[in-house]
Amino acid sequence: MKYFFRIALIILFAVSLYGCGKTEQKDISDLESKVEFGLVGQKSFQINNTSDWLMVIPQIFLDSGTQYLSRLDIPNNQIEIYDYDKGNLVNEISFDKEGPNSIKGSIVGFQVINKDSIFIIDNSSYLVIANFKSEIIGKYNARKDFTDSPNLKASVIPASINSDVISLINYPIVNPKRMITIDLNLKDSTISKRNVIPDEYINGFWSVGDFSWYSFVKVGDTRIFNFPNLDSLYIYEDGDDNSKPFKVYAGSKAIQHPIKDIVSPEDYIPSEEELERLPFTRPIYARLLYDEYRQVYYRIIGKPIAEYLLDSNDPIKSRTREYYILVLDHEFNWLGEFDLPSYENMIDIDLTFISKEGINLQRESTDEDYAVFDVYSIIENDKK
């Protein structure tokens, strides 16, 4: 009798340990959605023989009704422009290494506003404004030309411009009370900061893996921030001072909220190995995109990686999440959640964009001469 009792205790203890280390994640297929969502097409772009097929920082813009796709060509340190519908390269924007029309460093981020305004950041902290003719209109040393050195993210900026003021996001340091918006006045070289980072984003998640980065979309006069550990979205109005943002719930029904803290310094200081591993055991709100054509938001969510996969020798599955998409209407009402195919797309903050057709997710290329994207979209606004 004692033997069977001892065995029962061992089993109970093992089950409890498994439960403690597991983050609750419901099956997406159990949720009843209000819309249909799925693969609606595929787009391919022919790459020149000196470029990489990886479409870094892809951005769509319109000119005379035609969709163009821009991307950073890292090997050649230039920006390429493609006709989105035809899939062919139509322009290369490159710069001299010396002289007045030069960018000496490596381009690490850019944003196309229009043909006369492309914001570019290089790795020596220069903010450059150029046009499609590779002509530099303005060049500013972010560390020297302004009264307070801003931190510029090496990625899509994104930026907005009003008169002589460029509004950027203040990356990448995550500290309490840090202002997350900076306004660069190009006329008098002054900087003002606004919008305090939420404490709930920092507490328990400070500078840990993919949780270190936040993103936003600009819709009209509002900037809507997606913080990777928070179920709510944070909305800041243009012109806001340091007042608190409006917060709207936009959480996944498949996640048990709140997402469990990763770092709890008051309890113990995690080892380097734990700091590398623990973020993968939590779900993550990886990215927010707005589809202006269908007036819906797509929130890309990464699932936690199972313990047995983390411990495996599989080079992909041990450190690559599976993802799904939460769809919200323009008023942030829940419309549905949908699994994406496992390990087929490179779900990355700088490899995803919205076109007229839907949300574009890049695939790993089997032909180095082409970059290929799967296109997903809601298919109908109301289920019958």
mmCIF file of N, CA and C in Angstrom, residues 59-63 66-71 79-83 90-95 101 110-120 129-137:
data_model
loop_
_atom_site.group_PDB
_atom_site.id
_atom_site.type_symbol
_atom_site.label_atom_id
_atom_site.label_comp_id
_atom_site.label_asym_id
_atom_site.label_seq_id
_atom_site.Cartn_x
_atom_site.Cartn_y
_atom_site.Cartn_z
ATOM 1 N N GLN A 59 8.170 48.357 -47.442
ATOM 2 C CA GLN A 59 7.144 49.387 -47.240
ATOM 3 C C GLN A 59 6.406 49.641 -48.547
ATOM 4 N N ILE A 60 5.101 49.681 -48.471
ATOM 5 C CA ILE A 60 4.258 49.992 -49.626
ATOM 6 C C ILE A 60 3.955 51.489 -49.653
ATOM 7 N N PHE A 61 3.998 52.076 -50.848
ATOM 8 C CA PHE A 61 3.504 53.444 -51.021
ATOM 9 C C PHE A 61 2.829 53.542 -52.381
ATOM 10 N N LEU A 62 1.967 54.525 -52.516
ATOM 11 C CA LEU A 62 1.196 54.717 -53.750
ATOM 12 C C LEU A 62 1.709 55.926 -54.510
ATOM 13 N N ASP A 63 1.735 55.809 -55.839
ATOM 14 C CA ASP A 63 2.053 56.946 -56.706
ATOM 15 C C ASP A 63 1.171 56.843 -57.946
ATOM 16 N N THR A 66 -0.616 53.560 -58.472
ATOM 17 C CA THR A 66 0.197 52.340 -58.582
ATOM 18 C C THR A 66 0.858 52.034 -57.245
ATOM 19 N N GLN A 67 0.836 50.758 -56.861
ATOM 20 C CA GLN A 67 1.498 50.333 -55.636
ATOM 21 C C GLN A 67 2.978 50.055 -55.910
ATOM 22 N N TYR A 68 3.829 50.631 -55.063
ATOM 23 C CA TYR A 68 5.257 50.359 -55.137
ATOM 24 C C TYR A 68 5.725 49.795 -53.797
ATOM 25 N N LEU A 69 6.689 48.890 -53.885
ATOM 26 C CA LEU A 69 7.274 48.301 -52.690
ATOM 27 C C LEU A 69 8.729 48.747 -52.586
ATOM 28 N N SER A 70 9.091 49.322 -51.454
ATOM 29 C CA SER A 70 10.469 49.718 -51.210
ATOM 30 C C SER A 70 11.080 48.782 -50.183
ATOM 31 N N ARG A 71 12.394 48.582 -50.290
ATOM 32 C CA ARG A 71 13.078 47.733 -49.307
ATOM 33 C C ARG A 71 14.534 48.143 -49.207
ATOM 34 N N ILE A 79 18.502 51.684 -51.320
ATOM 35 C CA ILE A 79 17.067 51.417 -51.219
ATOM 36 C C ILE A 79 16.551 51.066 -52.610
ATOM 37 N N GLU A 80 15.805 49.972 -52.707
ATOM 38 C CA GLU A 80 15.264 49.534 -53.988
ATOM 39 C C GLU A 80 13.754 49.760 -54.025
ATOM 40 N N ILE A 81 13.263 50.088 -55.224
ATOM 41 C CA ILE A 81 11.837 50.313 -55.444
ATOM 42 C C ILE A 81 11.334 49.298 -56.475
ATOM 43 N N TYR A 82 10.264 48.576 -56.128
ATOM 44 C CA TYR A 82 9.665 47.590 -57.023
ATOM 45 C C TYR A 82 8.233 47.982 -57.368
ATOM 46 N N ASP A 83 7.818 47.655 -58.584
ATOM 47 C CA ASP A 83 6.403 47.724 -58.935
ATOM 48 C C ASP A 83 5.738 46.524 -58.271
ATOM 49 N N VAL A 90 12.253 48.814 -60.306
ATOM 50 C CA VAL A 90 12.101 50.005 -61.149
ATOM 51 C C VAL A 90 13.062 51.134 -60.768
ATOM 52 N N ASN A 91 13.673 51.057 -59.579
ATOM 53 C CA ASN A 91 14.579 52.140 -59.193
ATOM 54 C C ASN A 91 15.514 51.680 -58.079
ATOM 55 N N GLU A 92 16.735 52.190 -58.106
ATOM 56 C CA GLU A 92 17.715 51.956 -57.046
ATOM 57 C C GLU A 92 18.189 53.307 -56.535
ATOM 58 N N ILE A 93 18.029 53.549 -55.260
ATOM 59 C CA ILE A 93 18.414 54.815 -54.658
ATOM 60 C C ILE A 93 19.696 54.587 -53.869
ATOM 61 N N SER A 94 20.797 55.063 -54.411
ATOM 62 C CA SER A 94 22.102 54.853 -53.790
ATOM 63 C C SER A 94 22.807 56.194 -53.624
ATOM 64 N N PHE A 95 23.857 56.213 -52.812
ATOM 65 C CA PHE A 95 24.525 57.467 -52.474
ATOM 66 C C PHE A 95 26.041 57.306 -52.526
ATOM 67 N N ASN A 101 26.880 64.725 -51.333
ATOM 68 C CA ASN A 101 25.735 63.840 -51.580
ATOM 69 C C ASN A 101 26.035 62.424 -51.096
ATOM 70 N N PHE A 110 14.897 53.270 -42.844
ATOM 71 C CA PHE A 110 14.392 54.300 -43.748
ATOM 72 C C PHE A 110 12.874 54.272 -43.751
ATOM 73 N N GLN A 111 12.303 55.351 -44.250
ATOM 74 C CA GLN A 111 10.860 55.429 -44.455
ATOM 75 C C GLN A 111 10.572 56.311 -45.662
ATOM 76 N N VAL A 112 9.768 55.794 -46.578
ATOM 77 C CA VAL A 112 9.342 56.569 -47.744
ATOM 78 C C VAL A 112 8.095 57.369 -47.375
ATOM 79 N N ILE A 113 8.184 58.675 -47.498
ATOM 80 C CA ILE A 113 7.009 59.538 -47.311
ATOM 81 C C ILE A 113 6.380 59.793 -48.684
ATOM 82 N N ASN A 114 7.190 60.231 -49.635
ATOM 83 C CA ASN A 114 6.784 60.391 -51.031
ATOM 84 C C ASN A 114 8.083 60.464 -51.853
ATOM 85 N N LYS A 115 7.962 60.767 -53.159
ATOM 86 C CA LYS A 115 9.158 60.769 -54.014
ATOM 87 C C LYS A 115 10.162 61.858 -53.634
ATOM 88 N N ASP A 116 9.714 62.861 -52.927
ATOM 89 C CA ASP A 116 10.599 63.956 -52.545
ATOM 90 C C ASP A 116 11.086 63.852 -51.107
ATOM 91 N N SER A 117 10.599 62.862 -50.360
ATOM 92 C CA SER A 117 10.963 62.764 -48.947
ATOM 93 C C SER A 117 11.132 61.310 -48.532
ATOM 94 N N ILE A 118 12.383 60.914 -48.390
ATOM 95 C CA ILE A 118 12.708 59.611 -47.829
ATOM 96 C C ILE A 118 13.574 59.859 -46.600
ATOM 97 N N PHE A 119 13.118 59.414 -45.440
ATOM 98 C CA PHE A 119 13.905 59.545 -44.227
ATOM 99 C C PHE A 119 14.831 58.337 -44.125
ATOM 100 N N ILE A 120 16.108 58.598 -43.886
ATOM 101 C CA ILE A 120 17.104 57.531 -43.804
ATOM 102 C C ILE A 120 17.928 57.695 -42.527
ATOM 103 N N ILE A 129 17.527 63.208 -45.231
ATOM 104 C CA ILE A 129 16.310 63.353 -46.031
ATOM 105 C C ILE A 129 16.732 63.424 -47.494
ATOM 106 N N ALA A 130 16.199 62.520 -48.309
ATOM 107 C CA ALA A 130 16.606 62.424 -49.715
ATOM 108 C C ALA A 130 15.380 62.268 -50.595
ATOM 109 N N ASN A 131 15.611 62.198 -51.924
ATOM 110 C CA ASN A 131 14.521 61.954 -52.864
ATOM 111 C C ASN A 131 14.862 60.750 -53.744
ATOM 112 N N PHE A 132 13.978 60.436 -54.693
ATOM 113 C CA PHE A 132 14.156 59.255 -55.525
ATOM 114 C C PHE A 132 15.287 59.407 -56.549
ATOM 115 N N LYS A 133 15.821 60.616 -56.691
ATOM 116 C CA LYS A 133 16.948 60.832 -57.603
ATOM 117 C C LYS A 133 18.285 60.679 -56.887
ATOM 118 N N SER A 134 18.236 60.145 -55.683
ATOM 119 C CA SER A 134 19.438 59.961 -54.855
ATOM 120 C C SER A 134 20.074 61.294 -54.473
ATOM 121 N N GLU A 135 19.266 62.338 -54.413
ATOM 122 C CA GLU A 135 19.744 63.658 -54.011
ATOM 123 C C GLU A 135 19.426 63.882 -52.534
ATOM 124 N N ILE A 136 20.430 64.285 -51.770
ATOM 125 C CA ILE A 136 20.244 64.547 -50.353
ATOM 126 C C ILE A 136 19.751 65.972 -50.152
ATOM 127 N N ILE A 137 18.621 66.096 -49.505
ATOM 128 C CA ILE A 137 18.001 67.398 -49.269
ATOM 129 C C ILE A 137 18.431 67.969 -47.921
#
